[in-house]
PDB file of C-alpha atoms in Angstrom:
ATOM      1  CA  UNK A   1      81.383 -64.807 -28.431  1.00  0.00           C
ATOM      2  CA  UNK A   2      81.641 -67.010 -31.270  1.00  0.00           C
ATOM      3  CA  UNK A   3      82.617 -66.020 -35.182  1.00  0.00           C
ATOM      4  CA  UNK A   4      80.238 -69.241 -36.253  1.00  0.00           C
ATOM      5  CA  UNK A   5      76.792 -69.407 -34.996  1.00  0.00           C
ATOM      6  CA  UNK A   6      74.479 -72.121 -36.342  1.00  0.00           C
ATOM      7  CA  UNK A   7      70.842 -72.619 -35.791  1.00  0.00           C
ATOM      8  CA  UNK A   8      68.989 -76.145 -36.359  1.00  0.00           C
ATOM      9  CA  UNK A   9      65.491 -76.241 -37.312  1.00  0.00           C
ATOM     10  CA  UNK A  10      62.498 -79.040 -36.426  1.00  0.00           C
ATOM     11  CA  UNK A  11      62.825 -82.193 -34.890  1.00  0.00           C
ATOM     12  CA  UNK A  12      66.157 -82.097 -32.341  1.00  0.00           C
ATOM     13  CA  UNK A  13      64.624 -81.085 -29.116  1.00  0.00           C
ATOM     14  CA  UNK A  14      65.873 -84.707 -27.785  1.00  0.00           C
ATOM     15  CA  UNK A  15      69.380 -83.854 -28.288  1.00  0.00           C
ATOM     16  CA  UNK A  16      71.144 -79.996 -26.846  1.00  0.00           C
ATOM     17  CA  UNK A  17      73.715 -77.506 -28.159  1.00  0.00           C
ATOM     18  CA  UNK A  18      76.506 -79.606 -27.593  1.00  0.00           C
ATOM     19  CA  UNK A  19      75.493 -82.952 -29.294  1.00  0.00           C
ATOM     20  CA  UNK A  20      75.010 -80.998 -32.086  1.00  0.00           C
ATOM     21  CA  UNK A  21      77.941 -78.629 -31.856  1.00  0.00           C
ATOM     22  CA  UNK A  22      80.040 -82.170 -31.725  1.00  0.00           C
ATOM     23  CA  UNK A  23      77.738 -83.974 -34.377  1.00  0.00           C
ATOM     24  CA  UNK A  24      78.128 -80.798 -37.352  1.00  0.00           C
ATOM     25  CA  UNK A  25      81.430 -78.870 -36.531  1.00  0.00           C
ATOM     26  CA  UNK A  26      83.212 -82.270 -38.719  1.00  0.00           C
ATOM     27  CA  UNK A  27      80.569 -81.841 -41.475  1.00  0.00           C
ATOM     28  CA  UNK A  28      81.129 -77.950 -41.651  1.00  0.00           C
ATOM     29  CA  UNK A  29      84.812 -78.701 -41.823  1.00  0.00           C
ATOM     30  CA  UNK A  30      84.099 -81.391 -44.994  1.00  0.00           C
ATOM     31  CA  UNK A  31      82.522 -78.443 -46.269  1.00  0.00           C
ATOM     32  CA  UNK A  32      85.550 -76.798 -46.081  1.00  0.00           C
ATOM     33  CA  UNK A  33      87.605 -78.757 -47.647  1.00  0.00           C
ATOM     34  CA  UNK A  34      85.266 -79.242 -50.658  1.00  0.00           C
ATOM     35  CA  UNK A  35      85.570 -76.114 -51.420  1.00  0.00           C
ATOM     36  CA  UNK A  36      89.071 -76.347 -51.505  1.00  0.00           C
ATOM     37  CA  UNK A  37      90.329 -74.639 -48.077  1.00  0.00           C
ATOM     38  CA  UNK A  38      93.803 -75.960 -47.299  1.00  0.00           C
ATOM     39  CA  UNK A  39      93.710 -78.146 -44.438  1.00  0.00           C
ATOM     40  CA  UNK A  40      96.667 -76.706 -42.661  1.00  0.00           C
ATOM     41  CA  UNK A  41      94.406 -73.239 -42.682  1.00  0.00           C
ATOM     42  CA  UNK A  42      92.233 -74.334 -40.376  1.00  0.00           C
ATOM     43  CA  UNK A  43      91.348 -77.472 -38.029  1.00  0.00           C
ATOM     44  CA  UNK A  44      88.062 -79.051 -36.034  1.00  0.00           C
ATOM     45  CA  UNK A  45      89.640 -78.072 -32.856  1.00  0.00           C
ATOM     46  CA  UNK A  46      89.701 -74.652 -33.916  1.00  0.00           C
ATOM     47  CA  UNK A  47      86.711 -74.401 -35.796  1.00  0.00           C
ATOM     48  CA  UNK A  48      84.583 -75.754 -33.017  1.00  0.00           C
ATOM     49  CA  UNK A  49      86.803 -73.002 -31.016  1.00  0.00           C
ATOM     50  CA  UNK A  50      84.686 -70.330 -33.140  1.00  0.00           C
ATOM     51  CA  UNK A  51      81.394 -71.891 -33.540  1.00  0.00           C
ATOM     52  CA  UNK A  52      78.170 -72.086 -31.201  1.00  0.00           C
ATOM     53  CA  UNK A  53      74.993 -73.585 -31.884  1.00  0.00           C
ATOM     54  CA  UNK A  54      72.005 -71.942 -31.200  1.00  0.00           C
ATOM     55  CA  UNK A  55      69.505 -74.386 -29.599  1.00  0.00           C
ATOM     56  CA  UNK A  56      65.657 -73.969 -29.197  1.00  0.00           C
ATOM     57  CA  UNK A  57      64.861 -77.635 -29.093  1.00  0.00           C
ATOM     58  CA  UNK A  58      64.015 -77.927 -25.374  1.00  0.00           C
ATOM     59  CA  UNK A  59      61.204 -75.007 -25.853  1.00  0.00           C
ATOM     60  CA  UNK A  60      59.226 -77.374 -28.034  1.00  0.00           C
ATOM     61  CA  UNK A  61      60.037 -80.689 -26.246  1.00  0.00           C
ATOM     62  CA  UNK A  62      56.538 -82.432 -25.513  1.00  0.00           C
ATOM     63  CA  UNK A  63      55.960 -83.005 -21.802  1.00  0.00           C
ATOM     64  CA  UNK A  64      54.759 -87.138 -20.892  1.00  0.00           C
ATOM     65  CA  UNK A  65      51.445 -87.118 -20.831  1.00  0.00           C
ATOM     66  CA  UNK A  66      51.126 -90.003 -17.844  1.00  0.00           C
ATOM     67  CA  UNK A  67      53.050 -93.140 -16.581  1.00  0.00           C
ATOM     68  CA  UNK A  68      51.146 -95.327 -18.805  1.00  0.00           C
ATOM     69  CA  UNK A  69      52.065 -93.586 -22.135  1.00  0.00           C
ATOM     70  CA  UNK A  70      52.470 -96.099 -24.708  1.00  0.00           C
ATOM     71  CA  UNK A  71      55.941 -97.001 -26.403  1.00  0.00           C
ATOM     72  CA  UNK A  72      55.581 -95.518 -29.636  1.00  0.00           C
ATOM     73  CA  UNK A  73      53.009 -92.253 -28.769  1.00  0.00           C
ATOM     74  CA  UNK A  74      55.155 -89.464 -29.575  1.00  0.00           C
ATOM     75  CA  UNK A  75      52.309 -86.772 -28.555  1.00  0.00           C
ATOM     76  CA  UNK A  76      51.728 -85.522 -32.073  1.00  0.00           C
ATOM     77  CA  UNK A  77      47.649 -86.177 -31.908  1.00  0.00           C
ATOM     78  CA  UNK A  78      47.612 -83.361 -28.969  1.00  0.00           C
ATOM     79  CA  UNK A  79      49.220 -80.603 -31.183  1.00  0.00           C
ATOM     80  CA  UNK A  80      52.910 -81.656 -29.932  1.00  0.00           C
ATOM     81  CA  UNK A  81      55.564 -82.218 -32.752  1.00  0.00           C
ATOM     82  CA  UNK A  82      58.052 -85.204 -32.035  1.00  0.00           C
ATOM     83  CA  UNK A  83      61.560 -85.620 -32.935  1.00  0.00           C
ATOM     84  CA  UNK A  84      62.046 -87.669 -36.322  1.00  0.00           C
ATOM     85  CA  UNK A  85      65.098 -89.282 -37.414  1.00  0.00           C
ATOM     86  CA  UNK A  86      67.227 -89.208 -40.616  1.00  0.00           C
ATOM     87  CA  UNK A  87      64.750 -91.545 -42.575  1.00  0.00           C
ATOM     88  CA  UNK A  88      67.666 -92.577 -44.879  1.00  0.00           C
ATOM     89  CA  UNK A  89      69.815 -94.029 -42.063  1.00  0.00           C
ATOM     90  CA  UNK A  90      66.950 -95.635 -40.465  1.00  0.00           C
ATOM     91  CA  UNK A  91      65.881 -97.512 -44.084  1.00  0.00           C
ATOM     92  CA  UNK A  92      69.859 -98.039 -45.161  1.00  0.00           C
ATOM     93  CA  UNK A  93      70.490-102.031 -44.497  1.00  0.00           C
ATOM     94  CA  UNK A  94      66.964-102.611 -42.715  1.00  0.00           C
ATOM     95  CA  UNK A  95      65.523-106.033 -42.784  1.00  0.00           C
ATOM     96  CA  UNK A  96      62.217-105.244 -43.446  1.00  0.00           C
ATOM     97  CA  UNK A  97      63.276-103.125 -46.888  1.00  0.00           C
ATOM     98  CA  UNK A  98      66.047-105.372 -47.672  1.00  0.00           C
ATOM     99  CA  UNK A  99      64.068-107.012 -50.514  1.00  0.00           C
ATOM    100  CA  UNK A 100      63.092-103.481 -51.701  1.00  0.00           C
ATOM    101  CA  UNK A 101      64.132-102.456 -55.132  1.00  0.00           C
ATOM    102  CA  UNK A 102      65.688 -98.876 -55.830  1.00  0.00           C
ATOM    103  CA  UNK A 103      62.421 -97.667 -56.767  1.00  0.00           C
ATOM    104  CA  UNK A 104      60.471 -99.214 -54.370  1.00  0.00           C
ATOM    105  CA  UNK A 105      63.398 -97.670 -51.540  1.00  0.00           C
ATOM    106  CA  UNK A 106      63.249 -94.371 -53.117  1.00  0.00           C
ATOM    107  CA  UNK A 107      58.872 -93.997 -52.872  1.00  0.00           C
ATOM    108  CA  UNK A 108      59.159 -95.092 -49.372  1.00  0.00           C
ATOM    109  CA  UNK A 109      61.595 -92.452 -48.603  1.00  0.00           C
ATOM    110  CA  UNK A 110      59.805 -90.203 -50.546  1.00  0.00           C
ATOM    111  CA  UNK A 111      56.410 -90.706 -48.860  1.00  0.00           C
ATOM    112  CA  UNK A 112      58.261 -90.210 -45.374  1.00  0.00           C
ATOM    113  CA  UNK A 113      59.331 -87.028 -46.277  1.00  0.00           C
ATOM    114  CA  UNK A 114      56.225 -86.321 -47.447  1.00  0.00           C
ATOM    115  CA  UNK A 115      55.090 -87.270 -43.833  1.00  0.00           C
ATOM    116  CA  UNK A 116      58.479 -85.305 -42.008  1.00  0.00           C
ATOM    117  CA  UNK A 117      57.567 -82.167 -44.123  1.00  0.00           C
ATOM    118  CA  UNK A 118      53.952 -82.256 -42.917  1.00  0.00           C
ATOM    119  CA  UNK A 119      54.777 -82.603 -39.219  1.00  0.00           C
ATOM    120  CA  UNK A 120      57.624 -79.610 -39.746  1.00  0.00           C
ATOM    121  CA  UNK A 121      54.872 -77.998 -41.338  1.00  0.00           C
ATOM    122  CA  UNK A 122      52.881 -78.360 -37.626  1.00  0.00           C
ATOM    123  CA  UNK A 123      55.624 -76.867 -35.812  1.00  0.00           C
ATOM    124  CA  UNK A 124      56.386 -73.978 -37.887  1.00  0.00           C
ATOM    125  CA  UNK A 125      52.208 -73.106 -37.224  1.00  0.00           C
ATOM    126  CA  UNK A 126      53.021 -73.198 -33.486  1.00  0.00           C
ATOM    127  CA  UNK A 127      55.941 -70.838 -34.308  1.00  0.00           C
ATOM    128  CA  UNK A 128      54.395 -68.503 -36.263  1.00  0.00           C
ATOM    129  CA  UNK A 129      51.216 -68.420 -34.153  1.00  0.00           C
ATOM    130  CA  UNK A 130      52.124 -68.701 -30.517  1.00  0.00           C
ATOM    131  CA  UNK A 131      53.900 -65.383 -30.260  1.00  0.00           C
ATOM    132  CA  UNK A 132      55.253 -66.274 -26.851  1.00  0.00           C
ATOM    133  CA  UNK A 133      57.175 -68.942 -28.002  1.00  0.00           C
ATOM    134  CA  UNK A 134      58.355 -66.406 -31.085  1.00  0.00           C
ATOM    135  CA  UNK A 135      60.040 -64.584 -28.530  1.00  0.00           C
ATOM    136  CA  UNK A 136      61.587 -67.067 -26.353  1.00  0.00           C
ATOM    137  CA  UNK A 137      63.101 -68.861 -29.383  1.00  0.00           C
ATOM    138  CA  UNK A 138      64.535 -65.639 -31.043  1.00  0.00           C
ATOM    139  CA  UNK A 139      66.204 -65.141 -27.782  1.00  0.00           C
ATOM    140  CA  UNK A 140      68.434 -68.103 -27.909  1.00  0.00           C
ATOM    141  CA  UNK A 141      69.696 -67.018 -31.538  1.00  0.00           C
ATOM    142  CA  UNK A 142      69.749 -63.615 -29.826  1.00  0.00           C
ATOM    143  CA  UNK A 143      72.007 -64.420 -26.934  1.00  0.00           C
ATOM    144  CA  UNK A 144      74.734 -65.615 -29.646  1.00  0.00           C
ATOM    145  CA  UNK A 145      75.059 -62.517 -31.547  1.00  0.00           C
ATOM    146  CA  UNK A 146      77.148 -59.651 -30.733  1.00  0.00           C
ATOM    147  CA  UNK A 147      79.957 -57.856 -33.155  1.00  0.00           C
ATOM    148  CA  UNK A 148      82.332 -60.582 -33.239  1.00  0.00           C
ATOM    149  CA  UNK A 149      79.708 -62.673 -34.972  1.00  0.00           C
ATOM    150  CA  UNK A 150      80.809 -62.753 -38.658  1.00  0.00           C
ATOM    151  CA  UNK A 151      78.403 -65.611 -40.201  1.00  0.00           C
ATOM    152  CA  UNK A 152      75.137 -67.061 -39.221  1.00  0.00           C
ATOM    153  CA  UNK A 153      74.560 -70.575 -40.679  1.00  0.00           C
ATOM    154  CA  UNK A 154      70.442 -72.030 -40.365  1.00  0.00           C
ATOM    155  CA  UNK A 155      69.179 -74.883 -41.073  1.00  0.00           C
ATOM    156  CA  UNK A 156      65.270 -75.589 -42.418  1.00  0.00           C
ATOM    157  CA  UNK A 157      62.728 -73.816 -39.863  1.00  0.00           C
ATOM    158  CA  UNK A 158      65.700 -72.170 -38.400  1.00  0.00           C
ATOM    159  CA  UNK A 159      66.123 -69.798 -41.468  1.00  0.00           C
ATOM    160  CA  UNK A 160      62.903 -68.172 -40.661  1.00  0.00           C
ATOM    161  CA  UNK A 161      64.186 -67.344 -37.262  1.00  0.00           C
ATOM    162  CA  UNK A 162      67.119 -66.306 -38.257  1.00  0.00           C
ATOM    163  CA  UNK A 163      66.022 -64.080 -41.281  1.00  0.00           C
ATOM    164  CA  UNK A 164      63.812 -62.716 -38.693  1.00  0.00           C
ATOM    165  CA  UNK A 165      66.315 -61.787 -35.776  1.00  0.00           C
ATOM    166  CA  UNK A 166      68.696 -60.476 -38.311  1.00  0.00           C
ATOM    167  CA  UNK A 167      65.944 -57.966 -39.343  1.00  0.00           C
ATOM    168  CA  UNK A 168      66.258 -56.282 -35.681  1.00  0.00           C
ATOM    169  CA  UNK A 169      69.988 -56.549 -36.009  1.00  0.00           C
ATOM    170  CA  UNK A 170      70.860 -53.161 -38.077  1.00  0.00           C
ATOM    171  CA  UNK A 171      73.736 -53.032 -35.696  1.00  0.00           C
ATOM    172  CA  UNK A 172      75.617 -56.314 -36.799  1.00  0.00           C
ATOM    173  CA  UNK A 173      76.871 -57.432 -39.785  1.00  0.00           C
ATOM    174  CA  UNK A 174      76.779 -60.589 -40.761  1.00  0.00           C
ATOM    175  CA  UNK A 175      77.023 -63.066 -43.429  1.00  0.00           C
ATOM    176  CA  UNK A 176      73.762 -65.662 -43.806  1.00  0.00           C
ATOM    177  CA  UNK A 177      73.890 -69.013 -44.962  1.00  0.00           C
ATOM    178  CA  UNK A 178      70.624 -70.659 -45.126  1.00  0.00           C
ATOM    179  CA  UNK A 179      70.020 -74.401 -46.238  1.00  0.00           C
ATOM    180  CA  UNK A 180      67.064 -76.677 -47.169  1.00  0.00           C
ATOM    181  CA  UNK A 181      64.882 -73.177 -46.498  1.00  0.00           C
ATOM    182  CA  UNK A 182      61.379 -72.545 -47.001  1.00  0.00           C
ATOM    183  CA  UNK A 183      61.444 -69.338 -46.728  1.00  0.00           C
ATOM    184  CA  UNK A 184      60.113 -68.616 -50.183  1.00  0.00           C
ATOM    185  CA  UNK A 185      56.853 -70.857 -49.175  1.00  0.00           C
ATOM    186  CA  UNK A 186      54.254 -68.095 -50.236  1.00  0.00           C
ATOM    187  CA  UNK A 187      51.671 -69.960 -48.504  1.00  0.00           C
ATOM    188  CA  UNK A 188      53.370 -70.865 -45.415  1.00  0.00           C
ATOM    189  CA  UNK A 189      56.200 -68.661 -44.844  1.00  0.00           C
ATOM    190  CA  UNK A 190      56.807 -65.840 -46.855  1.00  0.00           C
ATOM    191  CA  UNK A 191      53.059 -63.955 -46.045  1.00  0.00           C
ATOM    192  CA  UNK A 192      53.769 -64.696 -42.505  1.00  0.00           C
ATOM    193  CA  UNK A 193      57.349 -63.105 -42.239  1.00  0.00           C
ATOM    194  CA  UNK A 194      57.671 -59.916 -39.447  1.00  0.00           C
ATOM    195  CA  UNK A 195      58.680 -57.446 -41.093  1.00  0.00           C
ATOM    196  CA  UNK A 196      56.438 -57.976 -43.864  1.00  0.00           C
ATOM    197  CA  UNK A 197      57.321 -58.249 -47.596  1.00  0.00           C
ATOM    198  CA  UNK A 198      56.655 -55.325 -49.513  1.00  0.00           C
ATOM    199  CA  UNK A 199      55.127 -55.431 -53.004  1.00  0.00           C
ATOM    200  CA  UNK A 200      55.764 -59.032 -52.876  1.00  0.00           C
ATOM    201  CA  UNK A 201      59.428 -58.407 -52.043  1.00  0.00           C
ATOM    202  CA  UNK A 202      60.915 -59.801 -49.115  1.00  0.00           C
ATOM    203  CA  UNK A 203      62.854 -57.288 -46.803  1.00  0.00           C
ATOM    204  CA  UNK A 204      66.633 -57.542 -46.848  1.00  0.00           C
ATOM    205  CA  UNK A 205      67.746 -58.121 -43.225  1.00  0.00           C
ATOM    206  CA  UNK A 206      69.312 -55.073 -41.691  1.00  0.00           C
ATOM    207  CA  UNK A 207      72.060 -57.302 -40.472  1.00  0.00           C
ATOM    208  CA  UNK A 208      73.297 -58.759 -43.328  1.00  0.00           C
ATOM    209  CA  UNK A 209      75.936 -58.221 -45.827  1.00  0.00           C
ATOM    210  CA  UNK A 210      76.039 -60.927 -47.398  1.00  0.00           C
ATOM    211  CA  UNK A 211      73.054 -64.520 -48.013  1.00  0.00           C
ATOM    212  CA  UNK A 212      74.179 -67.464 -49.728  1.00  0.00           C
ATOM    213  CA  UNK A 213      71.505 -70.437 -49.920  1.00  0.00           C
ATOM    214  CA  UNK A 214      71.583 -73.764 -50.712  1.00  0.00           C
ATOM    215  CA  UNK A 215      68.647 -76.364 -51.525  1.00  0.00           C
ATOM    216  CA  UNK A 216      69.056 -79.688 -52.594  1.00  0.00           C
ATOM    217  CA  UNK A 217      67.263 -81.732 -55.381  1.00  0.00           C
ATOM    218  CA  UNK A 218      64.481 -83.008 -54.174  1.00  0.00           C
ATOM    219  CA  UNK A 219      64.112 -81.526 -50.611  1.00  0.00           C
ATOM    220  CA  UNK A 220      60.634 -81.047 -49.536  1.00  0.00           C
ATOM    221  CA  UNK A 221      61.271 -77.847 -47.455  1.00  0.00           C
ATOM    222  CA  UNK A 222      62.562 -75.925 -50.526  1.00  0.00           C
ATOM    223  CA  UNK A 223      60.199 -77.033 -53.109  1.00  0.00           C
ATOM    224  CA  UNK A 224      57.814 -73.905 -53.307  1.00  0.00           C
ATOM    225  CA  UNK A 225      60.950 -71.561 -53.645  1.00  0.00           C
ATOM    226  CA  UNK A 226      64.216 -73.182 -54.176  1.00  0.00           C
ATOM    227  CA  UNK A 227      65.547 -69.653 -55.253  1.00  0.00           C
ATOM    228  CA  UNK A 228      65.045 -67.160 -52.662  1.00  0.00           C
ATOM    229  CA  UNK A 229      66.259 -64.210 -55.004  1.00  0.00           C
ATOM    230  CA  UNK A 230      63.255 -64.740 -56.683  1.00  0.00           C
ATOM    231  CA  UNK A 231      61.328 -63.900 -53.070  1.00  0.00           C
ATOM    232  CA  UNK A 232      64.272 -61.123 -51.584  1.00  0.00           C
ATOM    233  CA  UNK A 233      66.102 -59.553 -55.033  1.00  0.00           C
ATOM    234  CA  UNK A 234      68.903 -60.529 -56.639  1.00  0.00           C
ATOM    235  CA  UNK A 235      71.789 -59.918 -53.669  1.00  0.00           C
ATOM    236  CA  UNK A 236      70.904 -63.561 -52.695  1.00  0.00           C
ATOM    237  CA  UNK A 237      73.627 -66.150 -53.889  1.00  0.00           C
ATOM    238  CA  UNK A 238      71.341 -69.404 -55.083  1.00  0.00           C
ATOM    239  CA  UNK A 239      73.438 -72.642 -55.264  1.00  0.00           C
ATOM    240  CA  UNK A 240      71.323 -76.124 -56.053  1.00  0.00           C
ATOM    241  CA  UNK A 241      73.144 -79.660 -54.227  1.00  0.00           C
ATOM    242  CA  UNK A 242      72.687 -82.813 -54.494  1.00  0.00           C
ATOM    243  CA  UNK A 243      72.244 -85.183 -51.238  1.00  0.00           C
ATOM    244  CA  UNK A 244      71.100 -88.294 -52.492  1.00  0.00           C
ATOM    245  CA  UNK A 245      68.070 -89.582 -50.331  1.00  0.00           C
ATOM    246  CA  UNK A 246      69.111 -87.168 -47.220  1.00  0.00           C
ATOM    247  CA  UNK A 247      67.883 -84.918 -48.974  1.00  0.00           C
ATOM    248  CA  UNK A 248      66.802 -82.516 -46.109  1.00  0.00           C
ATOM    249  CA  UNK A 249      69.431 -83.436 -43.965  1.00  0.00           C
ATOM    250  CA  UNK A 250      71.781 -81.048 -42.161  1.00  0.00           C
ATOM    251  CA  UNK A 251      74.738 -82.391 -42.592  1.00  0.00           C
ATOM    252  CA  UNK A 252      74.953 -83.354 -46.709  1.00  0.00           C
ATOM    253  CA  UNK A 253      74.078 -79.251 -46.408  1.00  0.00           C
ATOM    254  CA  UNK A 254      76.593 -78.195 -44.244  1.00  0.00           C
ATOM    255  CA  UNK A 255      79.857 -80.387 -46.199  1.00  0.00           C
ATOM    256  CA  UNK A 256      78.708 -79.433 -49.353  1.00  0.00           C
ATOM    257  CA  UNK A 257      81.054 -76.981 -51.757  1.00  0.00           C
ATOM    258  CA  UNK A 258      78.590 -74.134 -51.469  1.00  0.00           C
ATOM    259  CA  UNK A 259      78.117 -73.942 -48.150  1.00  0.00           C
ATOM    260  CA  UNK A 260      81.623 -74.523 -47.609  1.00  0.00           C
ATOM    261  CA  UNK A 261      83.130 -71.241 -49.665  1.00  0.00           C
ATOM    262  CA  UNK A 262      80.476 -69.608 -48.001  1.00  0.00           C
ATOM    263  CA  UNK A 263      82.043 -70.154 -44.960  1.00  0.00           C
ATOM    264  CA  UNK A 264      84.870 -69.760 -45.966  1.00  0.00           C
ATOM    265  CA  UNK A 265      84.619 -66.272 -47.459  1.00  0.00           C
ATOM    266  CA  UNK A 266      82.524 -65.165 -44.289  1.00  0.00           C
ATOM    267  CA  UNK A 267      85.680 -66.750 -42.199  1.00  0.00           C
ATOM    268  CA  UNK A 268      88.618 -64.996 -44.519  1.00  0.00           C
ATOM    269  CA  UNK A 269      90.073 -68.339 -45.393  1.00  0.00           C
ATOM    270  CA  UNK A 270      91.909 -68.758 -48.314  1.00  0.00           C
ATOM    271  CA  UNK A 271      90.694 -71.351 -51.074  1.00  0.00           C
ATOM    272  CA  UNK A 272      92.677 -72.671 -53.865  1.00  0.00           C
ATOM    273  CA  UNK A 273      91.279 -71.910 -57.453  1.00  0.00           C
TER     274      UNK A 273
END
């Protein structure tokens, strides 16, 4: 089984494990080298060699409605969530913002996260209420565990799932990385979590050794709680990154410095000081 296992959160269930295994494995290897890994330590061909995704996005993939479904109804008016792209790339060299200013660009993208947040919002309700689907999407994290599983890397609504599996996990021993969490989200999240908190404390998971997590300036996900040590104690590692107007996004997460000497510790590579 694989040393690397990472877990996406909302919005890919039009895309599978491998797009995305292809898509991140060069961004987690950026990360890498930020944090100062030699390159002749370790390469994408390996890398990808020791890394699985974890992939629940077909679970929550909205089924047509009827052959006359309009172009543009994504089924989120019936309760379904559907997929939404990197705003930033979409807006970057678009004719319709092209005479936008800076600040006119940056309260657009702004009040489309506002709008991406919302609709993750939606689908971490169905999560956390439907226990059915609970279970089916633990199991996919689930079937990529085992003891040669040395780091667990989640992304957004997938570092609920994982925090959660690795609870039930006493047996491994992992290292977490979570990025652009909301796990701290008192009103969303954190009440909600299985096992519960205790005394306002969240439960260290049994499987873990070791949590480093990132959030970025200005992502929406992390706002409530950028600092998870101040939800689950002090063991947590807190590092704040900057990605620009991608703020949420995956990938400025997984190449940044943090997330790459997490890795890298979790992994036994050598970094240069």
């Amino acid at each position: 089984m694989a040393e690397v296992v990472i877990i996406h959160g909302a919005f890919h269930e039009l895309w599978g494990p491998f797009r995305l295994w292809v898509r991140w494995t060069p961004s987690v290897l950026d990360g890498l080298w930020n944090a100062r890994v030699p390159v002749q330590d370790v390469s994408l061909s390996r890398l990808q060699e020791r890394s699985q995704v974890a992939f629940w996005g077909d679970l929550v993939r909205p089924e047509p409605r009827s052959a006359d479904r309009q172009p543009g109804d994504d089924g989120t008016d019936d309760g379904t969530v559907g997929p939404t792209p990197d705003l930033a790339d979409l807006l970057d060299g678009h004719p319709a913002v092209a005479g936008v200013d800076g600040a006119g660009l940056d309260a657009l993208v702004q009040q489309v996260a506002r709008d991406t947040n919302a609709r993750s919002m939606e689908l971490l309700a169905r999560y956390v209420l439907d226990p059915d689907m609970k279970s089916r999407v633990h199991e996919r994290l689930e079937r990529h565990l085992d003891a040669d599983t040395r780091v667990v890397v989640a992304h957004s609504l997938g570092t609920v799932i994982a925090y959660q599996v690795l609870c039930t996990r006493p047996d491994l021993q992992v290292d977490l990385i979570t990025l652009g969490s909301p796990l701290g989200d008192r009103a969303m999240v954190f009440d909600t979590l299985e096992p519960a908190p205790v005394d306002g404390r969240g439960v260290w998971p049994a499987a873990v050794r070791r949590w480093t997590n990132v959030a970025a300036e200005g992502d929406l996900a992390t706002a409530a709680c950028p600092r998870l040590a101040d939800r689950f104690g002090e063991r947590v590692e807190d590092h704040l990154v900057f990605n620009g107007r991608h703020a949420h996004n995956v990938e400025p997460y997984l190449n940044s410095a943090p997330t790459g000497a997490a890795l890298a510790d979790a992994l036994g590579l050598p970094r240069r000081s």
